[in-house]
mmCIF file of C-alpha atoms in Angstrom:
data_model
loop_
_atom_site.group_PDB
_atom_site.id
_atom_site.type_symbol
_atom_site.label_atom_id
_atom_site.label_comp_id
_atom_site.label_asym_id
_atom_site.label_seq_id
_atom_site.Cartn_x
_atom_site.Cartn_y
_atom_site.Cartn_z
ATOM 1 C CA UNK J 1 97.636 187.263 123.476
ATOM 2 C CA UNK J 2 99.681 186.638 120.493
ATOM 3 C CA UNK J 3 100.401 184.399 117.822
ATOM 4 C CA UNK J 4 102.169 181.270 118.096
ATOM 5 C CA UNK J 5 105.818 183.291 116.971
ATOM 6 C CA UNK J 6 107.716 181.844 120.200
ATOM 7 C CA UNK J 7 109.430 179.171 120.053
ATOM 8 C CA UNK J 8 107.774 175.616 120.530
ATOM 9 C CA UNK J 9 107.457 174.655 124.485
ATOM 10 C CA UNK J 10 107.778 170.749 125.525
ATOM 11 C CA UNK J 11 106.658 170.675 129.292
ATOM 12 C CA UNK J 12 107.534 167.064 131.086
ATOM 13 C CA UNK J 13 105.229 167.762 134.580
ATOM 14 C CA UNK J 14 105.050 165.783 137.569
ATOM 15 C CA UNK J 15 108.776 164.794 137.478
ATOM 16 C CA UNK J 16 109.404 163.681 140.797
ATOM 17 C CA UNK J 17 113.190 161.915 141.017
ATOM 18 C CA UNK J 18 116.406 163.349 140.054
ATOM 19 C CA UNK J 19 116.664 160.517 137.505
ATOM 20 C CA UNK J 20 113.745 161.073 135.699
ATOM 21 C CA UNK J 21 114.582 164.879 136.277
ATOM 22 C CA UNK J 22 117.776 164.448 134.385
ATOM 23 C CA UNK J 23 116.439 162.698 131.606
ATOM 24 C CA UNK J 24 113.891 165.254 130.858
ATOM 25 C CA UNK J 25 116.826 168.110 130.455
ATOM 26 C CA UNK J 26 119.065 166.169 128.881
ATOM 27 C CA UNK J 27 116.455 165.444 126.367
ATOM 28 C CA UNK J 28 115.650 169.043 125.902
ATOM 29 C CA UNK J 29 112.503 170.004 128.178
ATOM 30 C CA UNK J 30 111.939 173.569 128.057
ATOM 31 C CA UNK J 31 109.710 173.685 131.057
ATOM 32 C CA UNK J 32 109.596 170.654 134.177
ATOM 33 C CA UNK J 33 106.385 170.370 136.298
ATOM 34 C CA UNK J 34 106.209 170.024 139.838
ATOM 35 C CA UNK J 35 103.050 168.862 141.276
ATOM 36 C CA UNK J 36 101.860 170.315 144.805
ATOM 37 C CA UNK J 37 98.426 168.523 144.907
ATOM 38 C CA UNK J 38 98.579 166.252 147.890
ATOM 39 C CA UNK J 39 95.986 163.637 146.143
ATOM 40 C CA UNK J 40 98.206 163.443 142.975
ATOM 41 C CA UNK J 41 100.173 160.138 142.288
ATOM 42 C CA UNK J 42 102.759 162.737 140.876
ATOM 43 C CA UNK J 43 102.507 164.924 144.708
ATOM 44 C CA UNK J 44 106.126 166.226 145.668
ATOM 45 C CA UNK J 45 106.853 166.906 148.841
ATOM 46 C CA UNK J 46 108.661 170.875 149.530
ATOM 47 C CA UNK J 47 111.861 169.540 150.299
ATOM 48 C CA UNK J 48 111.988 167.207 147.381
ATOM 49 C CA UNK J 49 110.491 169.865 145.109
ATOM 50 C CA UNK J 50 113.378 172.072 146.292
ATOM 51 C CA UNK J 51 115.929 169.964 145.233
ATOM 52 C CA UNK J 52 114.988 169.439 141.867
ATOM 53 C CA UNK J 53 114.135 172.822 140.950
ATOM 54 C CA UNK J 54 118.047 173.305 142.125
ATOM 55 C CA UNK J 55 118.644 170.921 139.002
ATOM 56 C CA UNK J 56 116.710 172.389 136.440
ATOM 57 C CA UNK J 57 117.456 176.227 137.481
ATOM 58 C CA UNK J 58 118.955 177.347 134.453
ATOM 59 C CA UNK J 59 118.482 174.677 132.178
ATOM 60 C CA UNK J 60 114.856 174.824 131.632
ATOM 61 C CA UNK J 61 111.589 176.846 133.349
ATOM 62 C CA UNK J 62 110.486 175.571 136.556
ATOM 63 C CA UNK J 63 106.715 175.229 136.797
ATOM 64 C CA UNK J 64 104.473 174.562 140.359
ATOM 65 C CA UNK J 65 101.297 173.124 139.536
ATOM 66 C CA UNK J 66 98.969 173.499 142.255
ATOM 67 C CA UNK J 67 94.973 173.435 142.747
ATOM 68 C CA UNK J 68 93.112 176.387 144.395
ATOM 69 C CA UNK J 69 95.764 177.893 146.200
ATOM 70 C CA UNK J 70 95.092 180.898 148.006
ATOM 71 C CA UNK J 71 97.280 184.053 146.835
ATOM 72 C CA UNK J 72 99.470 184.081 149.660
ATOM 73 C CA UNK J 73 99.925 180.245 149.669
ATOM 74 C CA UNK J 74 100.782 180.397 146.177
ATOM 75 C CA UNK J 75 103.531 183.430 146.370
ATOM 76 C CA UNK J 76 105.269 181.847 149.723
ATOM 77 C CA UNK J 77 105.195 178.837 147.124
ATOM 78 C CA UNK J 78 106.898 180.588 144.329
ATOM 79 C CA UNK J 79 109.338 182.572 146.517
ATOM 80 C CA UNK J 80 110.688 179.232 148.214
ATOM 81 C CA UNK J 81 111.515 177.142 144.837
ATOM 82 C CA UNK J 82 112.372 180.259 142.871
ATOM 83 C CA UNK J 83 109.752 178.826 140.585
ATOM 84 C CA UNK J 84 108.994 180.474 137.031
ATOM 85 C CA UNK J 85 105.417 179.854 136.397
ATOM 86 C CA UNK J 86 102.759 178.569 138.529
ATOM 87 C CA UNK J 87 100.150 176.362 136.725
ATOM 88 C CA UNK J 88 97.315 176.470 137.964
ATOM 89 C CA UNK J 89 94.875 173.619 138.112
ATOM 90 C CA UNK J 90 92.072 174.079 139.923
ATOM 91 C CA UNK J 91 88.588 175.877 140.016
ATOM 92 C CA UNK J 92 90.246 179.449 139.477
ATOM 93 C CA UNK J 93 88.168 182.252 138.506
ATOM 94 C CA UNK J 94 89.624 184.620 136.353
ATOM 95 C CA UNK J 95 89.918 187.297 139.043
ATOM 96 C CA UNK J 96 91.707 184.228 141.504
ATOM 97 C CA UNK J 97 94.201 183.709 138.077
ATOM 98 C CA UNK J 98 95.228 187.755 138.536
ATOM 99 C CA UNK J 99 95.218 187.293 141.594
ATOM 100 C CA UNK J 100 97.573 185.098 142.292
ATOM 101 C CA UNK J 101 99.742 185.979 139.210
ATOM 102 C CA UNK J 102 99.938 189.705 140.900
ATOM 103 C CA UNK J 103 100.827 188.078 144.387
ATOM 104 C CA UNK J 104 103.488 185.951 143.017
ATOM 105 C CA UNK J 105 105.047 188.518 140.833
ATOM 106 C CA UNK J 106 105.588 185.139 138.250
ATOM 107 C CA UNK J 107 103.584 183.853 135.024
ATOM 108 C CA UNK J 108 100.957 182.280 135.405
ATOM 109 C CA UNK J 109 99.794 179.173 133.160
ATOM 110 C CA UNK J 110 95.697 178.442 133.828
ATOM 111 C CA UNK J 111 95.086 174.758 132.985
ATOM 112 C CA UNK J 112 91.023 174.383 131.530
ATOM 113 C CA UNK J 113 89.507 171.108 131.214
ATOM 114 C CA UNK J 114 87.786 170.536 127.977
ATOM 115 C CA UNK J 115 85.785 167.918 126.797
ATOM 116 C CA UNK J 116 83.218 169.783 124.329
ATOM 117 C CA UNK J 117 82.635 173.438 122.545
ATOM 118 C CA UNK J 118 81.014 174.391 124.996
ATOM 119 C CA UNK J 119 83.766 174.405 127.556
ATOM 120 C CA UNK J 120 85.852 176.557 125.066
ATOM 121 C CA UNK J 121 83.430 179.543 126.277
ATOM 122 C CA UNK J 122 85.580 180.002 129.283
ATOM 123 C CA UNK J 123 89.417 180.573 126.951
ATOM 124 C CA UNK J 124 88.581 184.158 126.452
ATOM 125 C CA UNK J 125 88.111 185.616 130.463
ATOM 126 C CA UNK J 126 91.240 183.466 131.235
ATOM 127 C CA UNK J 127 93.801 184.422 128.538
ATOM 128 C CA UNK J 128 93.005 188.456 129.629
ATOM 129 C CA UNK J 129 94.711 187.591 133.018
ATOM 130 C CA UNK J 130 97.132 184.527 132.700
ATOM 131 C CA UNK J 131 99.917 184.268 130.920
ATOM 132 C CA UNK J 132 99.593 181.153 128.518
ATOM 133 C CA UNK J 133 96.325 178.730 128.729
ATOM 134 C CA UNK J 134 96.501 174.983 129.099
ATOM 135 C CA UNK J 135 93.575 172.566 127.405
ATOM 136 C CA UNK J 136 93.485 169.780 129.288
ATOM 137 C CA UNK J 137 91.130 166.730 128.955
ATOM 138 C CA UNK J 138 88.080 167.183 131.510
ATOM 139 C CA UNK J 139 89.078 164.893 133.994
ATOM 140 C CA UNK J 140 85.897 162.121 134.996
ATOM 141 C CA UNK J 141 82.986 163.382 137.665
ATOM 142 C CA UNK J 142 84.681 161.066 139.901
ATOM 143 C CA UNK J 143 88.247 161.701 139.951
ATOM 144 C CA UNK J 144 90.309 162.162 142.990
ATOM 145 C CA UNK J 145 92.251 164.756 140.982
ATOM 146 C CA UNK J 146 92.281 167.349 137.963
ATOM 147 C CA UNK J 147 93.928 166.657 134.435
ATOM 148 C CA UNK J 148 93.130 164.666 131.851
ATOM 149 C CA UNK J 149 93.678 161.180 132.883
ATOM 150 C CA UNK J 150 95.437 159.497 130.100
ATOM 151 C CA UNK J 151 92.290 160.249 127.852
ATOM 152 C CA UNK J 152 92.723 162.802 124.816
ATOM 153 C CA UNK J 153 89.509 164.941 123.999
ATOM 154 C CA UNK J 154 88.461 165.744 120.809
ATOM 155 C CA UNK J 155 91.184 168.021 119.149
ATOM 156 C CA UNK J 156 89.437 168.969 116.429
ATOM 157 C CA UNK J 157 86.852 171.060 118.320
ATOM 158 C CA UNK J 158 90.098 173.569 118.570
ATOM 159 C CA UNK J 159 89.881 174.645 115.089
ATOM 160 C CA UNK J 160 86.732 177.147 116.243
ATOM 161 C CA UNK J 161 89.511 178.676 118.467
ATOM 162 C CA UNK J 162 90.374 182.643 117.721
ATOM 163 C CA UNK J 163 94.233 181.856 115.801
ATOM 164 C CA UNK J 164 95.628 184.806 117.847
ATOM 165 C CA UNK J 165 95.042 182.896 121.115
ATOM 166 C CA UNK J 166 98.344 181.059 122.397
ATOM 167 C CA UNK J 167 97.879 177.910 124.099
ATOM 168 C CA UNK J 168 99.989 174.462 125.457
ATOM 169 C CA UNK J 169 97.688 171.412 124.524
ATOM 170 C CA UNK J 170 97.857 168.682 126.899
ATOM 171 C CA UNK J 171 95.767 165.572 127.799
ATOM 172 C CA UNK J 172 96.172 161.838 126.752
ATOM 173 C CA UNK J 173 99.503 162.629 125.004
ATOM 174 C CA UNK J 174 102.251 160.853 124.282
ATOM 175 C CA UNK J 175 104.863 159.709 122.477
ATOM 176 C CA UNK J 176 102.547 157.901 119.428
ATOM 177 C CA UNK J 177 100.064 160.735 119.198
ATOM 178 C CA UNK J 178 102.210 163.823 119.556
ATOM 179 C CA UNK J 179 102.716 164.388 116.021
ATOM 180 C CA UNK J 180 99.461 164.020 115.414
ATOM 181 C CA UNK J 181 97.927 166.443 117.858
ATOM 182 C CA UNK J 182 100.246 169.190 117.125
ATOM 183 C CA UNK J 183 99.634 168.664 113.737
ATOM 184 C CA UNK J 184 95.860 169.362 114.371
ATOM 185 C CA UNK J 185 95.892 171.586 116.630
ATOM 186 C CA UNK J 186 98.573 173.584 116.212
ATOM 187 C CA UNK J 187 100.031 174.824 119.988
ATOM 188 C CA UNK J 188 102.143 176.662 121.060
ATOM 189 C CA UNK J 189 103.658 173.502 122.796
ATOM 190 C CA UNK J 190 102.680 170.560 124.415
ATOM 191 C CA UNK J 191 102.275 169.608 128.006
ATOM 192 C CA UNK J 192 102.734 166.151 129.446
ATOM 193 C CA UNK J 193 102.467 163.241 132.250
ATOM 194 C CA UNK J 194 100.890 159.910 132.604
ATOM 195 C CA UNK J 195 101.946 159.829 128.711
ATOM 196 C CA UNK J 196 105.216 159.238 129.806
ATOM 197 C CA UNK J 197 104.691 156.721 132.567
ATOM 198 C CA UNK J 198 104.762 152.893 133.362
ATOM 199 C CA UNK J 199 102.507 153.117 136.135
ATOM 200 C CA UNK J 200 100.454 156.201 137.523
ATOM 201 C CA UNK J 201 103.437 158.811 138.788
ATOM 202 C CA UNK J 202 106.109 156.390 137.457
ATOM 203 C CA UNK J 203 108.237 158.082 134.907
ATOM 204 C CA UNK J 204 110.185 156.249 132.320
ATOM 205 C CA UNK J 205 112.671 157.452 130.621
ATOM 206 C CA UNK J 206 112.482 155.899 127.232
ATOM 207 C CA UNK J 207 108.710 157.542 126.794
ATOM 208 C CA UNK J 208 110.377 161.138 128.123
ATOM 209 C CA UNK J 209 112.918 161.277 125.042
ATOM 210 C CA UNK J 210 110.746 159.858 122.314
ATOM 211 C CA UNK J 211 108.206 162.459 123.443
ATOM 212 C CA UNK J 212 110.530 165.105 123.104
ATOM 213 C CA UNK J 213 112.028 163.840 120.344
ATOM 214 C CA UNK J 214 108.539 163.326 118.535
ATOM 215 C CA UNK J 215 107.649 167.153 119.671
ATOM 216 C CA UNK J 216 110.008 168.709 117.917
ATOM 217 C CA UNK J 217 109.752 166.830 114.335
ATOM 218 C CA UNK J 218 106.078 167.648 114.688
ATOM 219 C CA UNK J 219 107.183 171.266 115.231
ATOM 220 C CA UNK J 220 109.497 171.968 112.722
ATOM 221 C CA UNK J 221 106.782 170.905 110.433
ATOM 222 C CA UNK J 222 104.498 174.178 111.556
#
């Protein structure tokens, strides 16, 4: 994969009302996350999903996040909200991440939970098939669903990472830790969702644009 050289990406995900929606693209979102996991606070249903992808075509990427999909489930998917990456959240092997990337015929963005080294074993298999790799925080053993839960991991385990590998950093941001994790870690862009909520699936506004607007002064300091 290569170098961070393209410019920064600020993903809002699990947007889930046309307000909200709005807000996000007004603001300057590059990419907006739907989420398709029906045990999600942030779950959209198709028809819902279809109407806000009609908003953002054009104005910024349209991303469906969804957890172990099958290939076909994913491209019918893909097809029916014109969608421009799938993220996918799940258990996927590498061979599932190609895949589904080949069925869809879009990019592909494989989220990995991380919570030590060790789980940074896993980047290399991953980033030969999809597209661009999310680190996420490990979600708890018990969790009804993936992602990191509000909780940041330990960003400065990232600095073992090969340079050359492009990646979105996400997990337990928001708009008072941003700066600091790009700043660290140094990302191709940064991913976000319960960071910019007032209750779980809830988005507010206010937290969208100052984590946008705290994204990009932490950028243009790279």
């Amino acid at each position: 994969m290569s170098g961070p050289t393209a410019p920064f990406l600020v993903k809002i995900c699990g947007l889930s009302t046309p307000e909200t929606l709005e807000a996000a693209l007004a603001a300057g979102a590059d990419m907006i996350g739907l989420n398709f996991h029906p045990r999600s606070p942030r779950f959209v249903t198709r028809e819902r999903a279809r109407e806000l992808a009609a908003m953002a075509r054009d104005r910024a990427e349209i991303v469906a996040l969804v957890v172990d999909f099958e290939p076909h489930q994913a491209a019918e998917l893909a097809a029916d909200l014109e969608a421009d990456w799938v993220q996918l959240h799940g258990r996927e092997t590498p061979e599932q991440v190609a895949a589904i990337r080949a069925a869809t015929g879009r990019r592909v963005m494989k989220a990995l939970g991380v919570a030590g080294p060790a789980d940074l074993a896993v980047i290399p298999a991953h980033a030969a098939v999809a597209d661009l790799i999310l680190l996420d925080a490990k979600p708890p053993k018990d969790a009804a669903y993936p992602g990191g839960h509000g909780k940041p991991f330990d960003w400065s385990i990232l600095a073992e990472l090969d340079p050359g590998w492009r990646f979105m950093l996400s997990g337990g941001l928001g708009p008072a830790n941003v700066a600091d994790a790009i700043r660290v870690t140094r990302p191709a862009g940064v991913d976000v969702s319960s960071g910019v909520e007032s209750a779980p699936g809830v988005k507010d506004i206010g937290r969208i644009r100052d984590f946008i607007a705290a994204a990009r002064r932490a950028a243009e300091q790279l």
